[in-house]
Coordinates of C-alpha atoms in Angstrom, one line a residue:
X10 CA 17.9 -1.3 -8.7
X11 CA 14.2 -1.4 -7.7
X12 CA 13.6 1.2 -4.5
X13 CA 10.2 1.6 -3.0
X14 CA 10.1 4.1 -0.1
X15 CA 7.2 4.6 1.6
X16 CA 6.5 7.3 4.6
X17 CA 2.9 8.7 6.3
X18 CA 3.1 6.0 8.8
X19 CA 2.0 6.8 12.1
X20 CA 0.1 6.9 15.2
X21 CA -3.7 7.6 15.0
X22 CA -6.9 7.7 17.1
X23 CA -9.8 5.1 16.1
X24 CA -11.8 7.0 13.8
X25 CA -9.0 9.2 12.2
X26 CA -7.3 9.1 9.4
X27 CA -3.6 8.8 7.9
X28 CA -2.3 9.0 4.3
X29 CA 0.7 6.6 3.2
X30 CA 3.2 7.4 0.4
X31 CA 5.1 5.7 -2.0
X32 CA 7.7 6.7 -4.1
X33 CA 8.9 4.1 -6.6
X34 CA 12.4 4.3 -8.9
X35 CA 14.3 1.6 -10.9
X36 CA 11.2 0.5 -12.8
X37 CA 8.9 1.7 -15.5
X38 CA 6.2 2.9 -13.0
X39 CA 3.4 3.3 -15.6
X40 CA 3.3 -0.5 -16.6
X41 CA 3.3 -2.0 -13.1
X42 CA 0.9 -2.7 -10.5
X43 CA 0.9 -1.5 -7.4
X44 CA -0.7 -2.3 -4.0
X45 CA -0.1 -2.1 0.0
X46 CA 0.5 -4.8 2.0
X47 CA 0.1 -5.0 6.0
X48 CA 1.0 -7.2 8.4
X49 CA 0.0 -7.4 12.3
X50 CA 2.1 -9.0 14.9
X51 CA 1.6 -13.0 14.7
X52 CA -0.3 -13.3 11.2
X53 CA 0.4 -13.0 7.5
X54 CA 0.8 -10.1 5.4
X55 CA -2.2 -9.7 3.6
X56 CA -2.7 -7.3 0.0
X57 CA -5.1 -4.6 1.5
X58 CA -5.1 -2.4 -1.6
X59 CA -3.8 -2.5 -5.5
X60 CA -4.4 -0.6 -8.2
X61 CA -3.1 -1.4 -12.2
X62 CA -1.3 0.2 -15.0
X63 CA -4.9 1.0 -16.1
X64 CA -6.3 2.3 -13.1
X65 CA -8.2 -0.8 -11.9
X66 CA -8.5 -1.0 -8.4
X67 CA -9.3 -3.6 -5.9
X68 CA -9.6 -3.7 -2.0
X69 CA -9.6 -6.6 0.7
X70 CA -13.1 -6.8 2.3
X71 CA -11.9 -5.2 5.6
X72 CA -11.0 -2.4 4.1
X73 CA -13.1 -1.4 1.5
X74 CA -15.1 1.6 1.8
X75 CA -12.3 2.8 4.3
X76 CA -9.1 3.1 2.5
X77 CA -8.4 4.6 -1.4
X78 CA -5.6 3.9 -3.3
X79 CA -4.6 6.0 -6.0
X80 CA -1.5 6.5 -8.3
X81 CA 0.5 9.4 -9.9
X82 CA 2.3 8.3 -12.7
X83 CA 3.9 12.2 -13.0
X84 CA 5.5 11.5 -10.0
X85 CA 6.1 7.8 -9.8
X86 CA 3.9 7.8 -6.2
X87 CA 1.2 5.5 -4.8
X88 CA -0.7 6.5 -2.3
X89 CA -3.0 4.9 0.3
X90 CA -5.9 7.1 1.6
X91 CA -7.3 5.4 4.9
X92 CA -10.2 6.4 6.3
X93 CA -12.3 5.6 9.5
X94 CA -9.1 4.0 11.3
X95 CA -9.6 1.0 13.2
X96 CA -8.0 -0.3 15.8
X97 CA -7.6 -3.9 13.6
X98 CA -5.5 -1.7 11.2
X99 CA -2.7 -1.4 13.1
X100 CA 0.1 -3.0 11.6
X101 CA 3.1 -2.4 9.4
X102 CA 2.4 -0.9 5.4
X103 CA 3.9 -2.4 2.7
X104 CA 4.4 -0.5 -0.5
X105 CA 4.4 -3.0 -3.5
X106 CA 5.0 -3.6 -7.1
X107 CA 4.4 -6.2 -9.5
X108 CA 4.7 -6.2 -13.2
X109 CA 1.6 -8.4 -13.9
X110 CA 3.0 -11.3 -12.1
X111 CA 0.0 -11.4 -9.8
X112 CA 0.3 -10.5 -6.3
X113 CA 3.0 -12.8 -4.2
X114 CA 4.6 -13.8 -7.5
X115 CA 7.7 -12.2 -7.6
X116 CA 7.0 -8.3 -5.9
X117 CA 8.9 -5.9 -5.2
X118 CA 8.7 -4.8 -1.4
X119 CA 9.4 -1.1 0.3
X120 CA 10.8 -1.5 3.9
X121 CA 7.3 -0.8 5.4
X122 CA 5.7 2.0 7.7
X123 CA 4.5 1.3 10.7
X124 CA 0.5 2.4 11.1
X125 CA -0.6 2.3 15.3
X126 CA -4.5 2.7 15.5
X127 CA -5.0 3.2 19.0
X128 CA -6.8 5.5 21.7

Protein backbone atom coordinates (compact mmCIF):
# COMPACT_ATOMS: atom_id res chain seq x y z
CA UNK A 1 0.00 0.00 0.00
CA UNK A 2 1.30 3.38 -1.28
CA UNK A 3 1.43 6.13 1.88
CA UNK A 4 2.64 9.62 1.34
CA UNK A 5 2.52 11.76 4.52
CA UNK A 6 3.35 14.99 4.38
CA UNK A 7 3.67 17.67 7.45
CA UNK A 8 5.46 21.46 7.82
CA UNK A 9 2.28 23.02 6.76
CA UNK A 10 1.46 26.15 8.27
CA UNK A 11 0.72 29.62 8.86
CA UNK A 12 3.32 32.24 7.65
CA UNK A 13 3.96 36.00 7.18
CA UNK A 14 4.56 37.26 3.45
CA UNK A 15 8.14 37.14 3.16
CA UNK A 16 8.86 34.15 5.51
CA UNK A 17 9.50 30.94 4.91
CA UNK A 18 8.22 27.23 5.70
CA UNK A 19 9.70 23.81 4.96
CA UNK A 20 7.24 20.78 3.86
CA UNK A 21 8.01 17.10 4.40
CA UNK A 22 7.25 14.03 2.87
CA UNK A 23 7.64 10.73 3.92
CA UNK A 24 6.91 8.05 1.30
CA UNK A 25 6.44 4.02 1.97
CA UNK A 26 4.95 1.10 -0.20
CA UNK A 27 7.12 1.96 -3.15
CA UNK A 28 10.71 1.80 -4.39
CA UNK A 29 11.41 5.53 -3.48
CA UNK A 30 14.76 5.72 -5.46
CA UNK A 31 13.09 5.03 -8.98
CA UNK A 32 10.15 7.37 -8.68
CA UNK A 33 9.51 10.85 -9.24
CA UNK A 34 8.49 13.11 -6.97
CA UNK A 35 6.81 16.59 -6.91
CA UNK A 36 4.36 18.96 -4.79
CA UNK A 37 1.19 19.85 -5.90
CA UNK A 38 -1.05 22.95 -4.49
CA UNK A 39 -4.32 23.92 -4.89
CA UNK A 40 -6.10 27.34 -3.85
CA UNK A 41 -9.70 27.63 -3.20
CA UNK A 42 -11.69 27.74 -6.66
CA UNK A 43 -8.86 26.67 -9.17
CA UNK A 44 -6.85 23.61 -10.24
CA UNK A 45 -4.14 21.85 -8.60
CA UNK A 46 -1.21 22.80 -10.25
CA UNK A 47 2.60 20.73 -10.09
CA UNK A 48 4.70 23.56 -8.34
CA UNK A 49 7.81 21.48 -7.83
CA UNK A 50 9.34 17.81 -8.96
CA UNK A 51 12.32 16.32 -8.89
CA UNK A 52 13.50 12.65 -10.61
CA UNK A 53 15.05 9.43 -9.74
CA UNK A 54 18.16 11.24 -11.07
CA UNK A 55 17.95 14.36 -9.44
CA UNK A 56 16.52 16.52 -12.20
CA UNK A 57 14.46 19.10 -11.06
CA UNK A 58 11.87 21.42 -12.41
CA UNK A 59 9.75 24.35 -11.04
CA UNK A 60 6.47 26.18 -12.22
CA UNK A 61 7.32 29.78 -13.20
CA UNK A 62 5.69 31.24 -9.99
CA UNK A 63 7.75 29.59 -8.01
CA UNK A 64 10.96 29.29 -9.26
CA UNK A 65 13.68 31.07 -7.55
CA UNK A 66 11.44 30.85 -4.38
CA UNK A 67 10.88 27.33 -3.50
CA UNK A 68 13.70 24.15 -3.59
CA UNK A 69 12.87 20.73 -3.71
CA UNK A 70 15.15 18.19 -2.82
CA UNK A 71 15.05 14.38 -1.90
CA UNK A 72 16.67 11.93 0.54
CA UNK A 73 16.65 8.61 -0.77
CA UNK A 74 18.25 7.31 2.95
CA UNK A 75 15.21 8.30 4.35
CA UNK A 76 12.55 7.90 1.67
CA UNK A 77 11.62 12.00 2.31
CA UNK A 78 10.95 14.83 -0.12
CA UNK A 79 11.14 17.96 0.81
CA UNK A 80 9.90 21.42 -0.28
CA UNK A 81 12.06 24.51 0.72
CA UNK A 82 9.94 27.73 0.13
CA UNK A 83 11.22 30.80 0.26
CA UNK A 84 10.07 34.53 0.03
CA UNK A 85 6.26 33.44 0.89
CA UNK A 86 3.63 35.03 -0.92
CA UNK A 87 0.46 35.71 -0.20
CA UNK A 88 -0.57 33.78 -3.78
CA UNK A 89 1.00 30.66 -2.21
CA UNK A 90 -1.49 29.99 0.09
CA UNK A 91 -3.14 26.90 -0.61
CA UNK A 92 -3.09 23.27 0.29
CA UNK A 93 0.49 20.98 -0.46
CA UNK A 94 0.39 17.96 -2.20
CA UNK A 95 3.08 15.50 -1.81
CA UNK A 96 3.36 13.26 -5.00
CA UNK A 97 4.72 10.32 -6.72
CA UNK A 98 4.98 9.02 -10.08
CA UNK A 99 6.92 6.21 -11.50
CA UNK A 100 7.73 7.88 -14.88
CA UNK A 101 4.19 8.08 -15.87
CA UNK A 102 4.39 11.79 -16.31
CA UNK A 103 2.75 14.09 -13.97
CA UNK A 104 -1.32 13.56 -13.81
CA UNK A 105 -0.89 10.13 -15.22
CA UNK A 106 -1.57 7.80 -12.64
CA UNK A 107 0.12 9.65 -9.15
CA UNK A 108 0.14 8.83 -6.09
CA UNK A 109 -1.34 11.68 -3.77
CA UNK A 110 -0.50 12.36 0.18
CA UNK A 111 -3.57 13.85 2.01
CA UNK A 112 -2.12 17.45 1.70
CA UNK A 113 -0.89 20.26 4.20
CA UNK A 114 -2.41 23.24 4.40
CA UNK A 115 0.20 26.42 3.72
CA UNK A 116 -1.74 30.08 4.89
CA UNK A 117 0.55 33.00 3.63
CA UNK A 118 -0.88 35.83 5.28
CA UNK A 119 -0.10 39.12 7.46
Amino acid sequence: QVQLVESGGGLAQPGGSLTLSCVVSGVNFRVMDMGWYRQAPGLERELVAAVNGAGTVRYDGAVKGRFAINRDNFKNTVYLQMNSLKVEDTAVYYCAANPGRGWGRGDYLGRGTQVTVSA
